[in-house]
PDB file of C-alpha atoms in Angstrom:
ATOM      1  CA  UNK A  18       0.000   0.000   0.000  1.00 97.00           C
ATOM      2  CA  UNK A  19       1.200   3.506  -0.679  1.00 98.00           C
ATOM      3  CA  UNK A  20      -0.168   6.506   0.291  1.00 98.00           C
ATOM      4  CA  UNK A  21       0.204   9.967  -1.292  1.00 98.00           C
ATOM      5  CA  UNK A  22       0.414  13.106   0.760  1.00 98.00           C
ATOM      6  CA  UNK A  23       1.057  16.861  -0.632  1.00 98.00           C
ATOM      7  CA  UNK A  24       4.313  19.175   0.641  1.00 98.00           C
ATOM      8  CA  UNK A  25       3.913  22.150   2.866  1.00 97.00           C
ATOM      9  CA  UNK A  26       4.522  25.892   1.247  1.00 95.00           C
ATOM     10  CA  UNK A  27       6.834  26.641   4.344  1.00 94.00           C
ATOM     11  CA  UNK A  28       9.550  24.663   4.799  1.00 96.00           C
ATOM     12  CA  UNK A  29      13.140  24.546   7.385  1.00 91.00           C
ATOM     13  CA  UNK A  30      16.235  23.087   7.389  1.00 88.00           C
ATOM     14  CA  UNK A  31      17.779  20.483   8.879  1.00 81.00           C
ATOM     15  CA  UNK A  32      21.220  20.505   9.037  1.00 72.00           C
ATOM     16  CA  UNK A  33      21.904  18.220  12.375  1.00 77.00           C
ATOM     17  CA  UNK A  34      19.625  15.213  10.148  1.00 81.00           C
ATOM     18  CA  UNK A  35      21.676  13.770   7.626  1.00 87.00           C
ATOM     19  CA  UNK A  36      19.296  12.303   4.488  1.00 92.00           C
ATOM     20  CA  UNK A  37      19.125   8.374   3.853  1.00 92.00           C
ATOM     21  CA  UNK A  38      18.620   8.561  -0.054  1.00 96.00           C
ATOM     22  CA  UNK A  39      18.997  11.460  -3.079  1.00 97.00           C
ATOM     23  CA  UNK A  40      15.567  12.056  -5.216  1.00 98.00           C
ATOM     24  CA  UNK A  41      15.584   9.631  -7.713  1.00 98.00           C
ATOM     25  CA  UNK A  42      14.068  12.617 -10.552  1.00 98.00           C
ATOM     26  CA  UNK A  43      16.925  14.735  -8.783  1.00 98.00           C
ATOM     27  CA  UNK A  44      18.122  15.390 -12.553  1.00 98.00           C
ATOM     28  CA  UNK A  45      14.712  16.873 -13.157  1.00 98.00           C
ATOM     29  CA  UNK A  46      14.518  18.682 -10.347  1.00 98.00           C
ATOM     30  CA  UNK A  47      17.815  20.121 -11.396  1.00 98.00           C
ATOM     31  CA  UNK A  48      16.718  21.704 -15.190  1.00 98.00           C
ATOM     32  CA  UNK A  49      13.309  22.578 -13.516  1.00 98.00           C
ATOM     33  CA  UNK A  50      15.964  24.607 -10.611  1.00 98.00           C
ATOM     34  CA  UNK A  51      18.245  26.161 -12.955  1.00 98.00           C
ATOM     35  CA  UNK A  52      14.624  27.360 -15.234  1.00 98.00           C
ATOM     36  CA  UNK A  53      13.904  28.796 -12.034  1.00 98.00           C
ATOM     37  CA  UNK A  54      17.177  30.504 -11.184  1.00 98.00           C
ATOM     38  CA  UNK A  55      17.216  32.346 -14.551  1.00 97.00           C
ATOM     39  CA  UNK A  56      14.066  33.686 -14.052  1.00 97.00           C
ATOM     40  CA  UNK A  57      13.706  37.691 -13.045  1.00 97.00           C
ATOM     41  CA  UNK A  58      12.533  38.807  -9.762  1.00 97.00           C
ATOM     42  CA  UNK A  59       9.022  39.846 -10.785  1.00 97.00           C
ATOM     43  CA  UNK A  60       8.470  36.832 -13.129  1.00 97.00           C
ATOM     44  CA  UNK A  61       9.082  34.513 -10.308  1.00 98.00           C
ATOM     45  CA  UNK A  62       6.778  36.642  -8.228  1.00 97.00           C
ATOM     46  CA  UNK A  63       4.298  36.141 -10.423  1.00 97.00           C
ATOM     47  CA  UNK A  64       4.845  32.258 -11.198  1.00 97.00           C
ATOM     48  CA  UNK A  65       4.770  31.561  -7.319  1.00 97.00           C
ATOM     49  CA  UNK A  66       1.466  33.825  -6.760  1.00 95.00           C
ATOM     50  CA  UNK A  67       3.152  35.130  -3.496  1.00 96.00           C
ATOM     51  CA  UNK A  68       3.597  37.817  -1.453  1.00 97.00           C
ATOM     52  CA  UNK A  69       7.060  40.148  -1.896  1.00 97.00           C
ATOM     53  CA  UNK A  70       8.761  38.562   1.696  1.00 97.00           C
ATOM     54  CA  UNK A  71       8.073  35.224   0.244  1.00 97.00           C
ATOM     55  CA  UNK A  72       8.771  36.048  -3.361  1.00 97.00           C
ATOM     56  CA  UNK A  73      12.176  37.626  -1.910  1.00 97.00           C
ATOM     57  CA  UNK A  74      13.378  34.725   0.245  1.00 97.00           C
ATOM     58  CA  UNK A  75      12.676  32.298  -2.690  1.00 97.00           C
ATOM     59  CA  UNK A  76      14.146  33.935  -5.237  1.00 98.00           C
ATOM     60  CA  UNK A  77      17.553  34.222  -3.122  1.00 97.00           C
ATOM     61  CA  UNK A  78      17.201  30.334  -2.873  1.00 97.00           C
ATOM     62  CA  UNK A  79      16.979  29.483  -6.412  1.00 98.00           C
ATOM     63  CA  UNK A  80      19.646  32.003  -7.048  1.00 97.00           C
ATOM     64  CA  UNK A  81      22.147  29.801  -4.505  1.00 96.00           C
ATOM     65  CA  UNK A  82      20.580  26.801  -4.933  1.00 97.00           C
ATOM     66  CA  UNK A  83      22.522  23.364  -4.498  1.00 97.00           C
ATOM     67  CA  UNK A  84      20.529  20.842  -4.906  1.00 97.00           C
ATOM     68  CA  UNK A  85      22.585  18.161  -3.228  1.00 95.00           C
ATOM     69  CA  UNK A  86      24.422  19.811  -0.501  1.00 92.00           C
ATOM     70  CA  UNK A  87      22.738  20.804   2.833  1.00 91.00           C
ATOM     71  CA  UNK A  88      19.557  18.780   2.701  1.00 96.00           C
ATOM     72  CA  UNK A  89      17.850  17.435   4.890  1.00 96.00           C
ATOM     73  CA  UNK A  90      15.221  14.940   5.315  1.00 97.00           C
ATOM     74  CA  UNK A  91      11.983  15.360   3.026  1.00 97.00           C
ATOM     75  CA  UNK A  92       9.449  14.431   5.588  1.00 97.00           C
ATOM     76  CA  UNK A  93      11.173  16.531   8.482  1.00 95.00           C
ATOM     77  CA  UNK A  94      12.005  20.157   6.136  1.00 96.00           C
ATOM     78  CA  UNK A  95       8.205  20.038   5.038  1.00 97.00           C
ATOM     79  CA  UNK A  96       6.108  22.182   8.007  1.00 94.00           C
ATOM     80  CA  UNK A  97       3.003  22.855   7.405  1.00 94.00           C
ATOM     81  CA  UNK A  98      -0.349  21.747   9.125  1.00 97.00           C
ATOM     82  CA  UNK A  99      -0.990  18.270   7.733  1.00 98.00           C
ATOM     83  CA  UNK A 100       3.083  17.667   8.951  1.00 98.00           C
ATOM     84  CA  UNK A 101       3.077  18.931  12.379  1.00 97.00           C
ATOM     85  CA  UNK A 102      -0.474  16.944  13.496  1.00 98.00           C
ATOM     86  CA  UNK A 103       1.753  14.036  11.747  1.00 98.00           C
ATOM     87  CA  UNK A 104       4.523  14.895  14.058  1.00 96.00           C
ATOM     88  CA  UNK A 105       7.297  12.430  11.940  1.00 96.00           C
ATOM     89  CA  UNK A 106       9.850  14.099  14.568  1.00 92.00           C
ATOM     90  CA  UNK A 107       8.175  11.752  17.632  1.00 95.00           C
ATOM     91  CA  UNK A 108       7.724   8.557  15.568  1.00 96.00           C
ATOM     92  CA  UNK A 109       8.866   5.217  16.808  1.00 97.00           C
ATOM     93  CA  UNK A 110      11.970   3.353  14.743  1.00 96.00           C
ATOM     94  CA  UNK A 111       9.060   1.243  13.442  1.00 98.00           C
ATOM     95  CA  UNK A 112       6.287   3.898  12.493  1.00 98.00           C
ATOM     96  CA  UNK A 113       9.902   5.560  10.480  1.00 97.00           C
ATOM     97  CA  UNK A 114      10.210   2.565   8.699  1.00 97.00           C
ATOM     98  CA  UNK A 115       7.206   1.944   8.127  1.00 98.00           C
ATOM     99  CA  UNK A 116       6.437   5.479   6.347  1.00 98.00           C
ATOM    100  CA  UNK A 117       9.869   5.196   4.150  1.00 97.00           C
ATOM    101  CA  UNK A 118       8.536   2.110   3.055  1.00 97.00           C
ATOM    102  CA  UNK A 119       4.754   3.483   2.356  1.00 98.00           C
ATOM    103  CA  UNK A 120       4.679   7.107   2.195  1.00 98.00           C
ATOM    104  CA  UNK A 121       5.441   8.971  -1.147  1.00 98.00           C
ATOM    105  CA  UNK A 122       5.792  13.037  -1.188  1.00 98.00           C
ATOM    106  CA  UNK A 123       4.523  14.555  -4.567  1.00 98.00           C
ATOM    107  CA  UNK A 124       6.243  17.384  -5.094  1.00 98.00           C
ATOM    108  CA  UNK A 125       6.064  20.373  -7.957  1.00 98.00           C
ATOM    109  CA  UNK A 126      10.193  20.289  -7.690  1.00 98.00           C
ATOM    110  CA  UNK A 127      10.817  16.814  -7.549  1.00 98.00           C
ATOM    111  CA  UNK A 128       7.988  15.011  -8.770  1.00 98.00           C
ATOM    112  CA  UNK A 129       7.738  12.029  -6.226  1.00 98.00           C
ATOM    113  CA  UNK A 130       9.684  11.715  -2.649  1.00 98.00           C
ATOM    114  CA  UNK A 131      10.281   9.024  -0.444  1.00 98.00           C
ATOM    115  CA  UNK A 132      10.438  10.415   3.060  1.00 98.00           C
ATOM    116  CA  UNK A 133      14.136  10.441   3.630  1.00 97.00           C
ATOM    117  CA  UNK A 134      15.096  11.762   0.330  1.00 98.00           C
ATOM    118  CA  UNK A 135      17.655  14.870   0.778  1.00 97.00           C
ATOM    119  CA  UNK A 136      15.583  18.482  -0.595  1.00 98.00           C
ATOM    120  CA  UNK A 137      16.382  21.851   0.021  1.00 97.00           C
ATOM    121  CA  UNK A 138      13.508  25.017   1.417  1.00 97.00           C
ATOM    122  CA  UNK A 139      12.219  25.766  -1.799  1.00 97.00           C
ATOM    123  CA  UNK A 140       8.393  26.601  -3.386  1.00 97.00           C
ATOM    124  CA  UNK A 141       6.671  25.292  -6.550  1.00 98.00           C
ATOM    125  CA  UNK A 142       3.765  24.508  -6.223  1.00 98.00           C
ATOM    126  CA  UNK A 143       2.238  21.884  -9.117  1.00 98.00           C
ATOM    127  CA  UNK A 144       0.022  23.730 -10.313  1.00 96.00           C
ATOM    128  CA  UNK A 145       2.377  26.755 -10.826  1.00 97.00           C
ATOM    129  CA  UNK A 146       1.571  28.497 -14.413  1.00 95.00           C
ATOM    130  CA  UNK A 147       5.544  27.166 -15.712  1.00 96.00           C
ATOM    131  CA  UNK A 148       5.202  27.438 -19.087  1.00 94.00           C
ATOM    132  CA  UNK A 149       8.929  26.642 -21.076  1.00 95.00           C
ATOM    133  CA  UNK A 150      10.473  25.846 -24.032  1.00 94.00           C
ATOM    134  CA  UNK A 151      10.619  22.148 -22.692  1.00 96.00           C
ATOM    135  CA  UNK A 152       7.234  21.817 -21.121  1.00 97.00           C
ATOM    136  CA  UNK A 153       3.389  23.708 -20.801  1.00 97.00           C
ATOM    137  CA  UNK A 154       3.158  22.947 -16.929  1.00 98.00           C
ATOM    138  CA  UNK A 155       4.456  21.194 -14.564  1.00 98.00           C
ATOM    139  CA  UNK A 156       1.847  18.056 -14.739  1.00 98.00           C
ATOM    140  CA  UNK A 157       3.023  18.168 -18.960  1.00 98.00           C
ATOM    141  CA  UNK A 158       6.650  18.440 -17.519  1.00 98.00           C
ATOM    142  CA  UNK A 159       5.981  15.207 -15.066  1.00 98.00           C
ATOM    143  CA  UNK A 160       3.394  13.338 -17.641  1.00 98.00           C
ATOM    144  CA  UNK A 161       2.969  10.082 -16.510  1.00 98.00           C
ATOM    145  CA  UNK A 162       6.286   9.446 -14.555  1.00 98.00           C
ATOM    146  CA  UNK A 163       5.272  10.112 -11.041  1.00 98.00           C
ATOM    147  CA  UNK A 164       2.675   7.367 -11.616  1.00 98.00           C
ATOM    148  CA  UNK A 165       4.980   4.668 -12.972  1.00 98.00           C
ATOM    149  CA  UNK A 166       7.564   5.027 -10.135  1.00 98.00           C
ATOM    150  CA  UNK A 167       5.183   4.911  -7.468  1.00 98.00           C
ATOM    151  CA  UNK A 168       3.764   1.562  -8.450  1.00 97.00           C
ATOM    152  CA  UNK A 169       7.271   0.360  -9.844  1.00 96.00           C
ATOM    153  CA  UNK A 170       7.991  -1.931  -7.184  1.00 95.00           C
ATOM    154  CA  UNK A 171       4.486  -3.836  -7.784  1.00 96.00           C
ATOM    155  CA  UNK A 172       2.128  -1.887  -5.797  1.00 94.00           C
ATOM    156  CA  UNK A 173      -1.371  -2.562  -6.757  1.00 97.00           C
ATOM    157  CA  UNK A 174      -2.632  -0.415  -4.239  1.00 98.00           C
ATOM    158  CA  UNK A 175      -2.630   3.911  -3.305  1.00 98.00           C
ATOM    159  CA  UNK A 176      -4.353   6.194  -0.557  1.00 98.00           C
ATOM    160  CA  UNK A 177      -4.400   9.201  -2.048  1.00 98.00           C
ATOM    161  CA  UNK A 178      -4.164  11.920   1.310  1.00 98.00           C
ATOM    162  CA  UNK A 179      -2.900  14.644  -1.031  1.00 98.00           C
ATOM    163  CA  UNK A 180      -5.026  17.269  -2.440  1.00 97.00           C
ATOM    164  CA  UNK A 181      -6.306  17.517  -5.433  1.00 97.00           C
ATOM    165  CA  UNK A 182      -3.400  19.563  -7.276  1.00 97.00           C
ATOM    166  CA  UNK A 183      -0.897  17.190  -6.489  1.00 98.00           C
ATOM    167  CA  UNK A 184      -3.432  13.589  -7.038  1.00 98.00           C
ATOM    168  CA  UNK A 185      -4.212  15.282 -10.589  1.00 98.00           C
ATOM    169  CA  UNK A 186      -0.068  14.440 -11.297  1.00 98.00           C
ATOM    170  CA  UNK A 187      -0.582  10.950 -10.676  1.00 98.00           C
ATOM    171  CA  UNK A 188      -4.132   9.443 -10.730  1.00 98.00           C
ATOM    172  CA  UNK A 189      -4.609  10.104 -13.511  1.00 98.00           C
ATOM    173  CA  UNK A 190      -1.964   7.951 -14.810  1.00 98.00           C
ATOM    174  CA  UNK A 191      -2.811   4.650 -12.804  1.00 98.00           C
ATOM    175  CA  UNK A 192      -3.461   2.102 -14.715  1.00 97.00           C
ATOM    176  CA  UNK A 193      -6.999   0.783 -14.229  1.00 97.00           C
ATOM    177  CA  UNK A 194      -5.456  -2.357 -12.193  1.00 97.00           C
ATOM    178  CA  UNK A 195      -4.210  -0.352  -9.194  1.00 98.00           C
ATOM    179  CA  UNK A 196      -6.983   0.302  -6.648  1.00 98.00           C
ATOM    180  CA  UNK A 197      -7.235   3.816  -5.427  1.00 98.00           C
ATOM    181  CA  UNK A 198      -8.858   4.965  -1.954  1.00 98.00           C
ATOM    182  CA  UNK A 199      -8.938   8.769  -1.498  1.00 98.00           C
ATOM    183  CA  UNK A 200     -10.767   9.229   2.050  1.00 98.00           C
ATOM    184  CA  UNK A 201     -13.195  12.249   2.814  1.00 97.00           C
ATOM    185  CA  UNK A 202     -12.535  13.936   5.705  1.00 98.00           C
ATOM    186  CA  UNK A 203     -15.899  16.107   6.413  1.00 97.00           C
ATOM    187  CA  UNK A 204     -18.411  17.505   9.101  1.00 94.00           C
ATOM    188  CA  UNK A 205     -22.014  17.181   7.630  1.00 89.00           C
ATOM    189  CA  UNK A 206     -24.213  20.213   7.265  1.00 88.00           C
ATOM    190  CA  UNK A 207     -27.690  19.299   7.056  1.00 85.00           C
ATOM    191  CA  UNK A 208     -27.633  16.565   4.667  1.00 82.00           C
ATOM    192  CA  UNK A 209     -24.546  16.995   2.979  1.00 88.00           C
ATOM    193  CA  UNK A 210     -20.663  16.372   4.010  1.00 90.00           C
ATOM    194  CA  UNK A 211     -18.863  19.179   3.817  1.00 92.00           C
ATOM    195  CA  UNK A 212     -15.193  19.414   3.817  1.00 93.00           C
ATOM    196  CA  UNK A 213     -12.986  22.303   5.501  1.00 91.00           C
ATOM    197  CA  UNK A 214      -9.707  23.214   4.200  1.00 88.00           C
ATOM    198  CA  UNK A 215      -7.625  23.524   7.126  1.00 95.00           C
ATOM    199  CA  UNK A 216      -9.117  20.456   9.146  1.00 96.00           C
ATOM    200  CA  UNK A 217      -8.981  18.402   6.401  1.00 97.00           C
ATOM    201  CA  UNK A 218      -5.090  18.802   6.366  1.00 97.00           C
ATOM    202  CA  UNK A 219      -5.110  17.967   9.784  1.00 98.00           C
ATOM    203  CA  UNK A 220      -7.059  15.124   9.580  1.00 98.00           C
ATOM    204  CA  UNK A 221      -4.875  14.179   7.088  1.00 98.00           C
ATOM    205  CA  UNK A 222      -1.630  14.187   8.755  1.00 98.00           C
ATOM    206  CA  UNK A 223      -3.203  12.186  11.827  1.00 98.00           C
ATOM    207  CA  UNK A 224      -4.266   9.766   9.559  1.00 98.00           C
ATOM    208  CA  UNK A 225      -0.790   9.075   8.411  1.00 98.00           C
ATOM    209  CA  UNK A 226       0.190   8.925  11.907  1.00 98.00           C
ATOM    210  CA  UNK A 227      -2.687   6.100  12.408  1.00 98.00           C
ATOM    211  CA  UNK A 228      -1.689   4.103   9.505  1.00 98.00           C
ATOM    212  CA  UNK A 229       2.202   4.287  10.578  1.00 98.00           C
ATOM    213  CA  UNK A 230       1.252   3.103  14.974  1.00 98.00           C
ATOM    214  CA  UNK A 231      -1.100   0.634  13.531  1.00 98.00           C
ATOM    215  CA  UNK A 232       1.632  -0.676  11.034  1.00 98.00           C
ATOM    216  CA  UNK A 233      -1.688  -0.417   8.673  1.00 98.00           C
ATOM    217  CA  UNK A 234      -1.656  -2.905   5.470  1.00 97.00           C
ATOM    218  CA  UNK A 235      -4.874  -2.435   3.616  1.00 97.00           C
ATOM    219  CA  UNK A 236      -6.846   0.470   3.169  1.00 97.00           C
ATOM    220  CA  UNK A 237     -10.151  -1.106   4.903  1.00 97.00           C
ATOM    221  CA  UNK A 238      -8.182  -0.617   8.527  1.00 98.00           C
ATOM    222  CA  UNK A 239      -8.382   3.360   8.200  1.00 98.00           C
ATOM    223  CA  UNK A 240     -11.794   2.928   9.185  1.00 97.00           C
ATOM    224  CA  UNK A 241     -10.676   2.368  13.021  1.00 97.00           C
ATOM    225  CA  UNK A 242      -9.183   5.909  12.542  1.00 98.00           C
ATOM    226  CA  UNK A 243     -10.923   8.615  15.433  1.00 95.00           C
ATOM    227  CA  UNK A 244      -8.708  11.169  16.147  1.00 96.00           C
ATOM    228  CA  UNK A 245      -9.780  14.928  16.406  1.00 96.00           C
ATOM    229  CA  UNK A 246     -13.184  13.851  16.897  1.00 95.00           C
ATOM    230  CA  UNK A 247     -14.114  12.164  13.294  1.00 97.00           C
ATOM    231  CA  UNK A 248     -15.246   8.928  12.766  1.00 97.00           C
ATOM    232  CA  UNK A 249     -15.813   6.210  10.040  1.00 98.00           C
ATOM    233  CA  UNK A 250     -19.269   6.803   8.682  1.00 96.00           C
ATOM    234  CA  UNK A 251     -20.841   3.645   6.239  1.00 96.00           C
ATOM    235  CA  UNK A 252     -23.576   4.887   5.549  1.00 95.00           C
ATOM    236  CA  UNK A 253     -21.931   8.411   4.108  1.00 95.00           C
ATOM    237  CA  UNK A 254     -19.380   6.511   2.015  1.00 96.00           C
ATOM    238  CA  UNK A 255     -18.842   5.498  -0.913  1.00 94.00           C
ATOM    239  CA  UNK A 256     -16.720   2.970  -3.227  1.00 94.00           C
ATOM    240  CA  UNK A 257     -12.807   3.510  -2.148  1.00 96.00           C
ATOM    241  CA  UNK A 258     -14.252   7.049  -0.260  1.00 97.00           C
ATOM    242  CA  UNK A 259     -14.462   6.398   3.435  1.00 98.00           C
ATOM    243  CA  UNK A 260     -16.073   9.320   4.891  1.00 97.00           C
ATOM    244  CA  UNK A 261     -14.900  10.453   8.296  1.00 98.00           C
ATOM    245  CA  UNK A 262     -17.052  12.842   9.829  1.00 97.00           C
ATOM    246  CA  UNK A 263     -16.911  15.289  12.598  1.00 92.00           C
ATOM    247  CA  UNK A 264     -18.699  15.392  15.130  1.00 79.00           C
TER     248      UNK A 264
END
């Protein structure tokens, strides 16, 4: 089973955490980089869709960037929401196995990450309007390899915890053997389940936290998942979409 989770926009360093493995589309990552680093100051304002401080900081990085010295671990230099109720920094030597063996990152950058993959702070985001000589956007840039790789060792199986820009890289691109669950993660309003952005991405993150202390190997044990108050709901779900609901 593999499951598919989205980066985080704000990222760190860790210096002090040496990586276990390079990317292995760190040569694409590269051209995409060095694209990047020729770009001007207001055209990579505008590709990001940022503010000037963030626009600022990540145009000094592509300007420097190496992309194989000082990196640190994928899963511990991503920080946003979904990562810190995931909390990868207070996970058992098993539940760390047990996500480089599962977990995939799918990254604008560099496509597809195992967890322990060396990356440096950066920001792409997939759905970023690159358009290039070699390439009309980042999921033409990508095409179908993301998909192949994660399912190259066999796999027959994906839960898809990334959003929707990133899935849209790989789903796609399954082929019709390979059994996809993509979980909904919802409070219900009336008669209808309606997800919320920001507690979806928390749900999210505790979910891969469940799957990695319950050493989970099909998708059907998510539904013993109950953290932050949802719960499997039967009668609310469909074919490969669990619904959790809250409250």
């Amino acid at each position: 089973m593999k499951i598919l989770i989205s980066p985080a926009k704000k990222m760190r360093e860790e210096p002090d955490l040496p990586p276990q493995s390079a990317p292995v589309f760190l040569t694409q990552a590269k051209r995409l980089a060095r694209y990047l680093a020729g770009l001007g100051y207001e055209r990579l304002k505008k590709l990001l869709a940022c503010n000037d401080e963030i626009a600022r900081l990540n145009y000094r990085r592509y300007q420097r960037m190496d992309l194989e010295r000082r990196t640190s671990p994928a899963l511990l230099s991503y920080d946003g929401i979904q990562y810190q109720y995931m909390a990868p920094g207070v996970f058992t030597y098993d539940q760390l196995e047990y996500v480089q063996q599962n977990l995939r990152i799918v990254s604008g950058l560099y496509g597809l990450l195992q967890p322990f993959d060396g990356v440096v702070p950066h920001r792409l985001e997939m759905q970023a309007r690159l358009q290039t000589d070699f390439c009309r956007n980042l999921y033409d840039f990508w095409g179908d390899s993301l998909a192949r790789q994660l399912i190259s060792d066999g796999e027959n199986t994906v839960v898809d915890l990334a959003s929707a820009e990133y899935s849209r890289a790989i789903l796609p691109h399954l082929p019709p053997h390979v059994r996809c669950v993509s979980p909904v993660f919802a409070q219900l309003e009336g008669r209808k389940l309606a997800e919320k952005g920001v507690y979806v991405k928390m749900a999210r993150g505790e979910m891969v936290r469940f799957l990695a202390e319950t050493n989970a190997k099909t998708p059907e044990q998510m539904q013993g998942f109950h953290a932050l108050g949802y719960q499997y709901r039967q009668e609310l779900s469909q074919p490969d979409k669990p619904a959790f609901v809250k409250g």
